[in-house]
Amino acid sequence: MAEALRLARRGIHSTSPNPRVGCLIVKQDQIIGRGWHQEAGQDHAEIIALGEAAGKTEGSTAYVTLEPCAHQGRTGACASALIEAGVSRVVAAVKDPFPPVSGRGFEMLQQEGVRVETGLQEDQARWLNRGFFSRLEQGRPWMRIKLAASLDGRTALADGTSQWITGVDARQDVHRWRARSCAIMTGIGTMLFDQPRLDVRLDGDHRQPLRVIADSNWQTPADAPMLQSGSAVLVAGLAGTSVPDALAGSPAEILQVAAAPDGRLDLTSLLGQLAERQLNEIQVEAGPTLAGSLLKAGLVDELLLYIAAKVIGDPARGLFNIGPLTGMDQCPEFDLLDSRLIGPDLRLQMQPLRQRKN
């Protein structure tokens, strides 16, 4: 299963909105077929692995990182293909949450006498596809916030200058995280001050994620570089308010979102609409206002924090605007999942404490 998961990771930049899936066909303790899902609309991992095993699959075991599908979509049902190939045992890491599949693949296999086992390295399989599971189980994309800060927790000088806190290696690492994301989200403050491109700039051919601007009052300039880049941009503002003619006529798609009690965008509603567009993972690259709003709303699933070995000092901008707290028990806390040096900078990968596993 560890090898199947390794294969599945090869699709980390290319399978969305589908999950990343790997499969091994094993017979008499020998791997006879390997496969991984490469792109939505192309063959699933099981089909590729069966093709490599060609004619040797009678009585074999399939190790697959996700329940084999049981429905006809853009490709055929993998459960049927495994049955027809004479596979006698299927070991799946985790049940597929997609309603047309969920449990039906296992049921189809068992009805034809195939032995089914589940749960092997389930946590690893869910983590690999955390955006896919979030969209289908919570009704919203997985929200990853990327921030860069100094040793004293500052993200910019008092005048907003932030280029560059971290070094070249850290910035390149951010592009790799962007490449696995379905969308990159920012707020209107960052949009107006930094004029970011928020695209993927890596060697090779990479799918460009959707860029989403949270812009309650439709302040996005129609001539902003991001809107002229040729890649998809979505501007989300308050429903029932007037969209400037210039912005309405720009290349950006307009999305109207209900208001929250504070008069800003209802972020839960916005993420629900983005989930309906089959967006699995969203990377947020924004200032303390949007980052703080997402944190207060309980909508942060993962935090990537790059820390540079420099001090910016006061008065300078912080990481999250969450308002004054009256006690230490109100402070949001995080679990540290991983820490590593990226060039001269330290990258911390964390999750809110509410998501800690027992």
Short mmCIF file of C-alpha atoms in Angstrom, two decimals:
data_model
loop_
_atom_site.label_atom_id
_atom_site.label_comp_id
_atom_site.label_asym_id
_atom_site.label_seq_id
_atom_site.Cartn_x
_atom_site.Cartn_y
_atom_site.Cartn_z
CA MET A 1 0.00 0.00 0.00
CA ALA A 2 2.90 2.33 0.69
CA GLU A 3 4.05 1.83 -2.90
CA ALA A 4 0.50 2.44 -4.17
CA LEU A 5 0.41 5.71 -2.24
CA ARG A 6 3.78 6.69 -3.69
CA LEU A 7 2.38 6.12 -7.17
CA ALA A 8 -0.76 8.12 -6.33
CA ARG A 9 1.37 11.12 -5.34
CA ARG A 10 2.61 11.36 -8.91
CA GLY A 11 -0.80 12.79 -9.81
CA ILE A 12 -0.69 15.47 -7.14
CA HIS A 13 -0.64 18.34 -9.67
CA SER A 14 -2.90 16.91 -12.34
CA THR A 15 -5.90 14.83 -11.23
CA SER A 16 -8.27 17.49 -9.87
CA PRO A 17 -11.20 17.38 -9.45
CA ASN A 18 -10.60 13.63 -9.26
CA PRO A 19 -8.69 12.10 -6.35
CA ARG A 20 -5.08 10.96 -6.56
CA VAL A 21 -5.12 7.16 -6.73
CA GLY A 22 -2.46 4.48 -7.07
CA CYS A 23 -2.83 0.72 -7.61
CA LEU A 24 -0.63 -2.37 -7.51
CA ILE A 25 -1.54 -5.83 -8.80
CA VAL A 26 0.27 -8.53 -6.82
CA LYS A 27 0.44 -12.27 -7.48
CA GLN A 28 2.50 -14.80 -5.54
CA ASP A 29 4.21 -11.94 -3.70
CA GLN A 30 5.35 -10.36 -6.97
CA ILE A 31 4.18 -6.99 -8.30
CA ILE A 32 2.87 -7.64 -11.80
CA GLY A 33 1.15 -4.33 -12.48
CA ARG A 34 1.43 -0.71 -11.41
CA GLY A 35 -0.84 2.21 -12.18
CA TRP A 36 -1.73 5.72 -11.10
CA HIS A 37 -4.46 8.12 -12.16
CA GLN A 38 -2.80 10.83 -14.20
CA GLU A 39 -5.54 13.22 -15.24
CA ALA A 40 -9.33 13.59 -15.01
CA GLY A 41 -10.95 11.84 -17.96
CA GLN A 42 -8.07 9.42 -18.44
CA ASP A 43 -7.83 5.81 -17.25
CA HIS A 44 -8.03 5.19 -13.54
CA ALA A 45 -5.16 3.62 -11.63
CA GLU A 46 -6.74 0.15 -11.59
CA ILE A 47 -7.18 0.06 -15.37
CA ILE A 48 -3.55 1.04 -15.98
CA ALA A 49 -2.28 -1.53 -13.47
CA LEU A 50 -4.44 -4.30 -14.99
CA GLY A 51 -3.15 -3.38 -18.44
CA GLU A 52 0.44 -3.71 -17.29
CA ALA A 53 -0.34 -7.08 -15.69
CA ALA A 54 -1.94 -8.23 -18.99
CA GLY A 55 -3.27 -11.76 -18.75
CA LYS A 56 -1.61 -12.67 -15.44
CA THR A 57 -4.28 -11.34 -13.08
CA GLU A 58 -6.32 -14.48 -12.32
CA GLY A 59 -6.20 -15.01 -8.55
CA SER A 60 -4.21 -11.84 -7.89
CA THR A 61 -4.59 -9.13 -5.24
CA ALA A 62 -5.16 -5.47 -6.04
CA TYR A 63 -3.83 -2.88 -3.59
CA VAL A 64 -5.57 0.42 -4.28
CA THR A 65 -5.51 3.67 -2.32
CA LEU A 66 -9.25 4.38 -2.80
CA GLU A 67 -12.34 2.23 -3.23
CA PRO A 68 -12.66 1.14 -6.90
CA CYS A 69 -15.41 3.02 -8.68
CA ALA A 70 -18.65 1.24 -9.49
CA HIS A 71 -20.22 3.60 -12.03
CA GLN A 72 -19.75 4.58 -15.65
CA GLY A 73 -18.37 8.09 -15.83
CA ARG A 74 -15.90 9.39 -18.39
CA THR A 75 -14.23 6.00 -17.90
CA GLY A 76 -15.63 2.55 -17.12
CA ALA A 77 -16.26 1.05 -13.69
CA CYS A 78 -13.00 -0.14 -12.13
CA ALA A 79 -14.78 -2.68 -9.91
CA SER A 80 -16.14 -4.39 -13.02
CA ALA A 81 -12.69 -4.42 -14.62
CA LEU A 82 -11.15 -6.05 -11.54
CA ILE A 83 -13.86 -8.72 -11.53
CA GLU A 84 -13.45 -9.45 -15.24
CA ALA A 85 -9.67 -9.73 -14.77
CA GLY A 86 -10.12 -12.48 -12.18
CA VAL A 87 -8.72 -10.51 -9.24
CA SER A 88 -9.62 -12.50 -6.11
CA ARG A 89 -8.78 -9.95 -3.40
CA VAL A 90 -8.91 -6.16 -3.17
CA VAL A 91 -7.19 -4.26 -0.39
CA ALA A 92 -8.35 -0.63 -0.38
CA ALA A 93 -7.02 2.06 1.92
CA VAL A 94 -10.25 4.01 2.27
CA LYS A 95 -13.89 4.14 1.18
CA ASP A 96 -14.69 6.64 -1.56
CA PRO A 97 -16.93 9.49 -0.27
CA PHE A 98 -18.31 10.22 -3.77
CA PRO A 99 -22.01 9.23 -3.53
CA PRO A 100 -22.24 7.24 -6.80
CA VAL A 101 -19.30 5.12 -5.58
CA SER A 102 -19.39 5.15 -1.77
CA GLY A 103 -19.64 1.51 -0.69
CA ARG A 104 -21.01 0.39 -4.05
CA GLY A 105 -17.61 -0.58 -5.40
CA PHE A 106 -16.98 -2.84 -2.42
CA GLU A 107 -20.49 -4.29 -2.69
CA MET A 108 -20.07 -5.09 -6.38
CA LEU A 109 -16.78 -6.85 -5.71
CA GLN A 110 -18.14 -8.88 -2.80
CA GLN A 111 -21.20 -9.96 -4.74
CA GLU A 112 -18.86 -11.57 -7.26
CA GLY A 113 -16.87 -13.39 -4.59
CA VAL A 114 -13.94 -10.98 -4.41
CA ARG A 115 -12.52 -10.66 -0.90
CA VAL A 116 -12.43 -7.02 0.19
CA GLU A 117 -10.29 -5.53 2.97
CA THR A 118 -10.20 -1.86 3.92
CA GLY A 119 -8.41 0.50 6.28
CA LEU A 120 -4.76 -0.22 5.48
CA GLN A 121 -2.95 3.16 5.71
CA GLU A 122 -6.30 4.93 5.68
CA ASP A 123 -5.01 8.11 7.35
CA GLN A 124 -2.26 8.49 4.74
CA ALA A 125 -4.73 7.96 1.90
CA ARG A 126 -7.15 10.54 3.30
CA TRP A 127 -4.35 13.06 3.84
CA LEU A 128 -3.17 12.67 0.25
CA ASN A 129 -6.70 13.53 -0.92
CA ARG A 130 -7.69 15.87 1.89
CA GLY A 131 -9.25 18.37 -0.50
CA PHE A 132 -11.36 15.70 -2.21
CA PHE A 133 -12.62 14.41 1.16
CA SER A 134 -13.25 17.93 2.46
CA ARG A 135 -15.33 18.88 -0.58
CA LEU A 136 -17.48 15.75 -0.40
CA GLU A 137 -17.78 15.40 3.37
CA GLN A 138 -17.84 19.04 4.53
CA GLY A 139 -19.22 20.68 1.42
CA ARG A 140 -16.26 23.04 1.06
CA PRO A 141 -12.71 22.95 -0.27
CA TRP A 142 -9.72 22.30 1.95
CA MET A 143 -8.37 25.71 2.96
CA ARG A 144 -4.61 26.12 3.21
CA ILE A 145 -3.23 29.51 4.29
CA LYS A 146 0.29 30.41 3.19
CA LEU A 147 2.03 33.15 5.12
CA ALA A 148 5.57 34.47 5.32
CA ALA A 149 6.82 36.24 8.42
CA SER A 150 9.88 37.54 10.19
CA LEU A 151 11.17 36.14 13.49
CA ASP A 152 8.95 38.64 15.30
CA GLY A 153 5.85 37.49 13.42
CA ARG A 154 5.56 40.39 11.00
CA THR A 155 4.38 40.00 7.44
CA ALA A 156 5.17 43.48 6.09
CA LEU A 157 6.55 46.86 7.03
CA ALA A 158 4.15 49.43 8.40
CA ASP A 159 3.70 50.84 4.87
CA GLY A 160 2.75 47.38 3.57
CA THR A 161 6.05 46.53 1.86
CA SER A 162 6.57 42.76 1.98
CA GLN A 163 8.80 41.85 -0.97
CA TRP A 164 10.78 39.91 -0.06
CA ILE A 165 10.64 38.57 3.49
CA THR A 166 11.77 35.07 2.50
CA GLY A 167 14.37 33.87 0.03
CA VAL A 168 14.25 32.43 -3.47
CA ASP A 169 14.02 28.81 -2.30
CA ALA A 170 10.97 29.47 -0.15
CA ARG A 171 9.25 31.35 -2.95
CA GLN A 172 9.90 28.45 -5.32
CA ASP A 173 8.46 26.07 -2.74
CA VAL A 174 5.28 28.17 -2.67
CA HIS A 175 4.92 27.66 -6.42
CA ARG A 176 4.99 23.90 -5.89
CA TRP A 177 2.16 24.21 -3.37
CA ARG A 178 0.25 26.44 -5.80
CA ALA A 179 0.64 23.80 -8.50
CA ARG A 180 -1.26 21.22 -6.42
CA SER A 181 -4.06 23.68 -5.60
CA CYS A 182 -7.28 24.09 -7.55
CA ALA A 183 -7.46 27.80 -6.75
CA ILE A 184 -5.43 30.58 -5.15
CA MET A 185 -7.42 33.07 -3.08
CA THR A 186 -6.49 36.56 -1.98
CA GLY A 187 -8.25 39.59 -0.53
CA ILE A 188 -8.87 42.95 -2.10
CA GLY A 189 -6.28 44.65 0.15
CA THR A 190 -3.48 42.43 -1.11
CA MET A 191 -4.82 42.76 -4.63
CA LEU A 192 -4.72 46.56 -4.58
CA PHE A 193 -1.38 46.95 -2.79
CA ASP A 194 0.73 44.12 -4.22
CA GLN A 195 -0.92 43.50 -7.60
CA PRO A 196 0.01 39.80 -7.31
CA ARG A 197 -0.10 37.36 -10.21
CA LEU A 198 -0.76 34.28 -8.06
CA ASP A 199 0.16 31.93 -10.88
CA VAL A 200 2.41 28.87 -11.05
CA ARG A 201 5.91 29.66 -12.28
CA LEU A 202 7.74 26.34 -12.44
CA ASP A 203 9.65 24.57 -15.16
CA GLY A 204 7.51 22.28 -17.30
CA ASP A 205 3.84 22.33 -18.19
CA HIS A 206 1.61 23.03 -15.18
CA ARG A 207 -2.11 23.65 -14.97
CA GLN A 208 -2.79 27.18 -13.77
CA PRO A 209 -5.17 27.33 -10.79
CA LEU A 210 -8.19 29.58 -10.72
CA ARG A 211 -7.43 32.91 -9.00
CA VAL A 212 -10.15 34.09 -6.58
CA ILE A 213 -10.34 37.65 -5.23
CA ALA A 214 -12.52 38.23 -2.16
CA ASP A 215 -13.73 41.75 -2.91
CA SER A 216 -16.89 42.68 -1.01
CA ASN A 217 -17.35 46.10 -2.64
CA TRP A 218 -16.14 45.32 -6.18
CA GLN A 219 -12.96 47.42 -5.98
CA THR A 220 -10.85 45.22 -8.26
CA PRO A 221 -9.44 47.37 -11.10
CA ALA A 222 -10.51 46.12 -14.52
CA ASP A 223 -6.97 46.68 -15.79
CA ALA A 224 -5.26 44.77 -12.98
CA PRO A 225 -2.39 42.60 -14.29
CA MET A 226 -4.00 39.47 -12.87
CA LEU A 227 -7.13 40.04 -14.96
CA GLN A 228 -5.07 40.49 -18.10
CA SER A 229 -2.95 37.37 -17.64
CA GLY A 230 -5.05 35.07 -19.80
CA SER A 231 -5.77 32.63 -16.95
CA ALA A 232 -9.11 32.36 -15.17
CA VAL A 233 -9.92 34.90 -12.45
CA LEU A 234 -13.05 35.02 -10.31
CA VAL A 235 -14.02 38.13 -8.34
CA ALA A 236 -16.40 37.45 -5.45
CA GLY A 237 -18.40 40.39 -4.09
CA LEU A 238 -21.59 41.13 -2.23
CA ALA A 239 -24.85 40.05 -3.83
CA GLY A 240 -27.32 42.83 -4.45
CA THR A 241 -24.65 45.49 -4.89
CA SER A 242 -23.68 47.19 -8.12
CA VAL A 243 -20.73 45.81 -10.10
CA PRO A 244 -18.80 48.59 -11.90
CA ASP A 245 -19.28 48.43 -15.66
CA ALA A 246 -15.53 48.22 -16.26
CA LEU A 247 -15.17 45.20 -13.97
CA ALA A 248 -18.29 43.55 -15.39
CA GLY A 249 -16.79 43.91 -18.86
CA SER A 250 -13.38 42.62 -17.87
CA PRO A 251 -12.13 39.05 -18.42
CA ALA A 252 -12.91 38.22 -14.76
CA GLU A 253 -15.89 36.08 -13.84
CA ILE A 254 -18.22 37.75 -11.35
CA LEU A 255 -19.58 35.75 -8.40
CA GLN A 256 -22.17 37.28 -6.11
CA VAL A 257 -22.08 36.05 -2.52
CA ALA A 258 -24.40 36.66 0.42
CA ALA A 259 -23.33 39.05 3.15
CA ALA A 260 -22.25 38.00 6.62
CA PRO A 261 -23.61 39.85 9.69
CA ASP A 262 -20.56 42.16 9.62
CA GLY A 263 -21.40 43.26 6.07
CA ARG A 264 -18.49 41.43 4.50
CA LEU A 265 -18.63 38.31 2.38
CA ASP A 266 -20.14 35.25 4.00
CA LEU A 267 -17.04 33.09 3.67
CA THR A 268 -18.88 29.85 4.37
CA SER A 269 -21.27 30.63 1.53
CA LEU A 270 -18.38 31.53 -0.76
CA LEU A 271 -16.57 28.26 -0.06
CA GLY A 272 -19.78 26.32 -0.64
CA GLN A 273 -20.09 27.90 -4.08
CA LEU A 274 -16.47 27.10 -4.83
CA ALA A 275 -17.05 23.48 -3.81
CA GLU A 276 -19.91 23.32 -6.32
CA ARG A 277 -17.28 24.14 -8.95
CA GLN A 278 -15.43 20.97 -7.88
CA LEU A 279 -12.52 22.81 -6.30
CA ASN A 280 -10.75 20.51 -3.84
CA GLU A 281 -7.85 22.53 -2.40
CA ILE A 282 -7.60 26.29 -2.12
CA GLN A 283 -4.41 28.06 -1.13
CA VAL A 284 -4.98 31.43 0.51
CA GLU A 285 -2.25 34.04 0.00
CA ALA A 286 -3.63 37.13 1.65
CA GLY A 287 -3.09 39.73 4.31
CA PRO A 288 -4.10 39.59 7.97
CA THR A 289 -7.71 40.66 7.33
CA LEU A 290 -8.81 37.73 5.17
CA ALA A 291 -6.52 35.31 7.02
CA GLY A 292 -7.99 36.43 10.33
CA SER A 293 -11.57 36.19 9.07
CA LEU A 294 -11.03 32.62 7.89
CA LEU A 295 -9.40 31.68 11.19
CA LYS A 296 -12.20 33.20 13.28
CA ALA A 297 -14.79 31.41 11.13
CA GLY A 298 -13.11 28.05 11.70
CA LEU A 299 -12.37 27.68 8.00
CA VAL A 300 -8.60 27.16 8.18
CA ASP A 301 -7.57 23.53 7.64
CA GLU A 302 -3.83 23.90 7.19
CA LEU A 303 -1.21 26.59 7.69
CA LEU A 304 2.08 26.94 5.84
CA LEU A 305 4.22 29.48 7.63
CA TYR A 306 7.61 30.48 6.21
CA ILE A 307 9.79 32.18 8.81
CA ALA A 308 12.77 34.27 7.74
CA ALA A 309 15.72 34.85 10.06
CA LYS A 310 15.20 38.58 10.22
CA VAL A 311 13.45 41.07 12.49
CA ILE A 312 11.12 43.71 11.06
CA GLY A 313 10.07 45.37 14.32
CA ASP A 314 7.14 47.58 15.34
CA PRO A 315 4.98 49.07 14.01
CA ALA A 316 4.58 46.40 11.35
CA ARG A 317 1.81 44.11 10.14
CA GLY A 318 0.98 40.84 11.85
CA LEU A 319 -0.24 37.49 10.58
CA PHE A 320 -3.92 37.48 11.58
CA ASN A 321 -6.41 40.21 12.43
CA ILE A 322 -8.63 38.43 14.94
CA GLY A 323 -9.48 41.34 17.25
CA PRO A 324 -8.50 41.82 20.89
CA LEU A 325 -8.56 38.70 23.07
CA THR A 326 -9.31 38.83 26.77
CA GLY A 327 -7.68 35.57 27.84
CA MET A 328 -5.05 33.07 26.78
CA ASP A 329 -7.75 30.43 26.53
CA GLN A 330 -9.13 32.31 23.50
CA CYS A 331 -5.91 32.01 21.50
CA PRO A 332 -6.17 29.75 18.44
CA GLU A 333 -3.69 26.89 18.77
CA PHE A 334 -2.06 24.70 16.17
CA ASP A 335 -0.49 21.26 15.89
CA LEU A 336 2.92 21.22 14.26
CA LEU A 337 2.91 18.56 11.52
CA ASP A 338 6.25 19.25 9.89
CA SER A 339 9.18 21.65 10.10
CA ARG A 340 12.02 21.92 7.62
CA LEU A 341 14.54 24.36 6.22
CA ILE A 342 13.76 25.67 2.75
CA GLY A 343 16.99 27.38 1.85
CA PRO A 344 17.72 29.78 4.73
CA ASP A 345 14.06 29.94 5.81
CA LEU A 346 12.06 27.69 8.12
CA ARG A 347 8.78 26.23 6.85
CA LEU A 348 6.23 25.15 9.45
CA GLN A 349 3.24 23.05 8.39
CA MET A 350 0.43 23.12 10.95
CA GLN A 351 -3.23 22.36 11.54
CA PRO A 352 -5.67 24.01 13.95
CA LEU A 353 -5.76 22.11 17.23
CA ARG A 354 -9.43 21.25 16.70
CA GLN A 355 -8.31 18.80 13.99
CA ARG A 356 -5.80 16.92 16.12
CA LYS A 357 -6.27 13.17 15.96
CA ASN A 358 -6.66 11.31 19.25
#
